[in-house]
Amino acid sequence: MHDWHRIFDQNLLVPPHTQRARQPLKESTAFQCVLKWLDGPLIKQGALEALSEVGCHLRVSLFDVTYRHFFGRTWKSSARPVEPLCRQPARIVFSQPFYFHTSLNHPNVVAVVEVVTEGRRRDGTLQTLSCGFGILRIFSNNPESPSSAPQDKRLRLYHGSPRALLHPLLQDPIEQNKHMTLIENCSLQYTLKPHPLLEPVFHLLPENLLVSGLQQIPGLLPAHGESGDALRKPRLQKSLTWYLDDLFFTLYPSLEKFEEELLELVISDHFREAGSPLDSGALEILERRLCVGVHNGLGFVQRPQVVVLVPELEVTLTHSASFSRKVGASSKARSGNHTLVLRSRLQLPEMVCHPAFTIVFQLEYVFNSPSGADGNAASVTSLSNLACMHMVRWAVWNPVLEASSGRVMLPLQGGTQPNPSHCLVYKVPPAGMSSEEVKQVESGTVQFQYSLSPEGHPDTPMEHAIRPKAEQRPSRKPPTSPSSLPAPPPRGLTTPQDSPVGPGLSLSQLAASPQSPTQRRLAEASSKPLGSPTPSLAPGEFPLEGRISHLEADLSQTALAPGTSTAEQLQELPFTPVHAPLIVGAWTRSSGGKPSRASLALLRSAGFPEILDANKQPAEAVNPTDPVKFSPQKEESDCLQSNEIVLQFLAFSRVSQDDQAAPWPQTVYFTFQFYRFPPETTPRLQLVELDEAGKTSSASLPHLLVLIHKDGSFDAGSPGFQLKYLVDPGFLRPGEQRWFARYLAMQTLQIDIWDGDSLLLIGSAAVQMKHLLRQGRPAVQVSHELEVVATEHEQDTMVVSGDVTRFGCVKPINVHTVVKGRLHLTLANVGHLCERRVRSPSSLPPSRSRVISNDGATGFSGGGLLTPGAPRLKNVVQAQKLADVDSELAALLFSPPWPGTPRPQGAGREGDAVRRRKLERMRAVHLRERGAEPGRCGLGALAQQSIRAQHARDLQLIAAYRERTKAESIANALSLAITTRHTIRATLGAAEFFEFALRNPDNTQHTVTIAIDSAELSLILDGQEWRYFKELTGLHTPLEEDMFHPRGSLTPQLFLRPREMVHIPFKFQTFSAGPRASAQASAELRFEKDTDAGSPRKSSTMPTKHAKVLFRAGSGKPLAVLCLTVELQPHVVDQVFRFYHPELTFLKKAIRLLPWHTLPGAPVGMPGEDPPVYVRCSDPNVICETQNMGPREPRDVFLKVASGPSPEIKDFFVTIYADRWLATPVQTWQVHLHSLQRVDVSCVTGQRTRLALVLRGMQTVRKVKAFSSHPQELTTDPKGVFVLPPHGVQDLHVGVRPRRAGSRFVHLNLVDVDAHQLVASWLVCLSCRPPLISKAFEITLPAGGGKGANKRITYTNPYPSPRAYRLHSDHPRLLQFKEDAFQVRGGETYTIGLRFASRQEAGEEEILIYINDHEDKNEETFCVKVIYQ
């Protein structure tokens, strides 16, 4: 017993926060954490000089960041001596593991590691000093797959004590809090990993208890070997089954008086708490229950068994299986009733021969709560909600290990001393004048007989033994009422009809629930024989733990009927889908460099137009390699507020390419989008070679860009193409100047270069626009030489090899990034003066304050009911015609009467009057033409009468209309008095945070309901998110936790005190791309009518959104209205991806992120400690996600997009965030997905494969031509221009002869050569396999551009008849044939002449020689291995 009390007192746990306990239960996860060593100096050298025997140890505690609550028990490592501080670097080795398991799977549940030094003073007393602490994150925001191999991590240490975490200023994320100070050059090396081997011993270790492997756990065998770590591979001790019989409780002075006093005290407590008296008859005892369980000092080994006790006299009066629940009245009629007896046998199979294993008895009383003023008892059906329990006594018995049977009497305990259930217990009698012998029994006793053998008590039948609850699944049937007929006994079970002590179903079982999933599974696993399967849990079978399930329910359990089967959940194998990732940065690695001096001189002599400033002076030239110092204040204070952006496309230089590249285009055009102007598609530009091209390097062949006229001609004397964009205050909205300057400083202009004839994409270029910031200068210009990059990738092919349970293997994707050429581009910004006008208040820029107040929205600005509520300088409104104010009224006044409507009296005469009035007007016109005065003649009497009748009708109509709209107009006018209007500017993916200061105008309290009519505007309900945005924006307004009352899907509510003002946080965030998503998407060339290259481009207004927030009191009365105007601004695009994919299929791509510290805008952190990544997509139909594969592992963004029918183009944006609140994106990607018709071709390398494509004619005759992205491998017939008849069907014959093996895409376009429009497009998916090689040769050639070599090989015709053959090579640049075709007679030999060319680089190359027949089918293939030395 002493061992149990010692272990129990040393391992008392602090429970988790009550809010955590209310959350749904999760499966408990076991962990092993190894604290390895501590690096760095702990404290200053002089702090420990006065101490001796200085040592250092670590303390670990669990901490809940959300509720600032420490829980569990602090674990302390063994002390290590501290080395002298002069030895650097200092390292203290611990290498101590500790273990724990917890079900609180939440990122804010962390482990706090404290470093403590200790030493002895001169007087011998021990002094401890906290040297710092670290925060060890156990769970991440994204669930990770547990890794089998441990990974070392470094834990950063902070100054101070862990008690600082209780301060309210330290909020999550704690590591980024400004009050936390890192200890330089000091860290703790540790390893944290899941430990599944601990799961079989969960029943011996309570949750959230940190234990060392060296600590002795009752119920576990000692560890093998010298390590002594018993928890690394724990082994259970053998369990024994104990049987308890003849158990009864004795309460003093008597059971009747004990229960009377207990009822009086419960009623007294209710009166003190509720403040209302309670009748003694309204409260009665429903049950007397006994909880019996095995305890090992740390916790209950299994869930305690619950049985029902009854008074002894009641057992002797009845032999039925049920008894009256109204024991309160029956007990008063009896006297001499002292004991409570158990009418059944207890079986405890989880006992272990260990001094710390004890049996705990807990006596509980179940009362019914008061049901009303009349004191009537509640019905049985509602009893589960009205029952309450109180523990009154408990006892602990440590069995004698040597004894096998006997009888025991134990004293009962109560009061405030700690007990195994950690709850309050009924008081014990006062220890007055009682002797020690009397004190042992005055609280009551429990007596029973025990035995290790089931046959130890033959007077107790075996049928009466109650099996433990852990052995069976809880019943899903609702319990029956006591008055119902007993259920028939299930087959295979014995009904205890002969027992005089068989209890009925306990009433409190109505409030019972089965075990938690973890405990239930462990209990079933421990009770089943070895090798039996463990049943899996069904969905939804996870009730809350903490309520009691009775043992008697097992008597009604039935086994599954033979032949019935349950569907088991398939176990998912540890398989990770493998996608060949694309590397960010390798997709478009276009780099803008400084043009060489030779290129600048050559281009300047070509006669391009010079860029001049407003004073007709040349613009200042800026070096593109110079850094840019951006000052927003200098841009705003510039007197030249009008910016004229000039883009000059000068020339396109060709780079040397291999023989497999597409031919050099003759014409090109460009697509891009600048700011919020419409997407730009330039006209076709002719590539004209310079006369001085021969003098330049052969690696760069410059071609000037010349505009092609409508008739197809071009003027080489006026080279270049120039575009201008005028950005002035008339174009910019108020306050947008700062956004435009930010756009120039951060944005990269993405330019796509297209072939003007084939409409195929040549490549893409990117240029930074930060050099266009004038920073007070009149004009600047910068010249760039941009690499035009084309990216080709092969088709993804999944190949699973080996065991299917292993990870799938994938062929690596070959991403070919080829530099197609160099674009010579000049960018300029010319400043101009603009007229300064006196701005009205409505044209002033919106306030940048993030706090919106409704104080100014009180009062009526005057005017009529039909006047618009625009802001005015004065409360005076000029009279206006009603028809000019209200369009609906004007339509009623000027519309003719409906046909069939009843005409008023005198309608016929009025019609005649109208006719006469028209005649009078015509007569007046004739008189005016003759020079007479029409006024003298005047109007007739009938005409005047008609006019008066018309006016009377109009007045009646106006009066009726005003009466109908009066209520609505008055309500609108009154709502203007409480309406606040505010304008914000937002970009794609960025959250705009602001607060609305709501004031209660009344002297009464209100429960305010907040209604928002926009899905993109939301309330910030989470206190941590609110605090994060406050720190991000530097806002120092009050913050309240749990300010709102959420109501599920309904709108949240807010409580307002009289005249109180609160700040309500809002967040506007849009992921809708708007019209910008269609930019740069079309590969079809479009001409603009009357396009003037020199005129400034017109603007395209970005969409403006509106949102309305209504604050309504509980009575329905509106308190305030917030009308929000959102002006969307162009966003930054960091990366552009363009994919071509077959139509009506799914595109699945993985895009790999660069290392986190290399991304622009990423937060600064320690290497190897990357923050979690979050992604969002502008298209809700696109699946976009990311997974954290562990530290030091690359991060991939997975995309799954459904392609539409050809030739649909799907455009969307992907935003990447580094914070969980998705405040500001660190990367924004634009993705274009082209859906094309798919044609699958399976072919052999070097052999021509033919197929036919069906062409359908349009409405008119068209002259078309087919273009291929790989013309050396894919040819068409007809080859040139041909006529496509209207409404006809024609075949396009395609021949494919690939030069290399593998799977890849080839694009095929059918273009109208007259209109330069895309008629049809195909995506040819090639699957090429290599041919069989019949002969192999080897030759050595000199490298470095020397002379080649002439060689000969022979070929014998194996056929008896003459044959014609064709020769091909997969490297035509390195190998040329003397004759590409030859004929040879049957059986004769022909000599083939070969000419091998040299190359610059040394190495080896395998060249294939294809010998094909007259149908271009491969007869034989020779391989020549060429070694260049």
PDB file of C-alpha atoms in Angstrom, residues 223 358 453 888 905 1059:
ATOM      1  CA  ALA A 223      14.076  -3.648 -20.166  1.00  0.00           C
ATOM      2  CA  THR A 358      -4.513  -2.026  -6.009  1.00  0.00           C
ATOM      3  CA  SER A 453      -9.883 -19.476  -8.386  1.00  0.00           C
ATOM      4  CA  GLU A 888     -39.894  55.366 -63.485  1.00  0.00           C
ATOM      5  CA  GLN A 905     -65.407  60.865 -70.195  1.00  0.00           C
ATOM      6  CA  ARG A1059     -24.009  54.086 -25.509  1.00  0.00           C
TER       7      ARG A1059
END
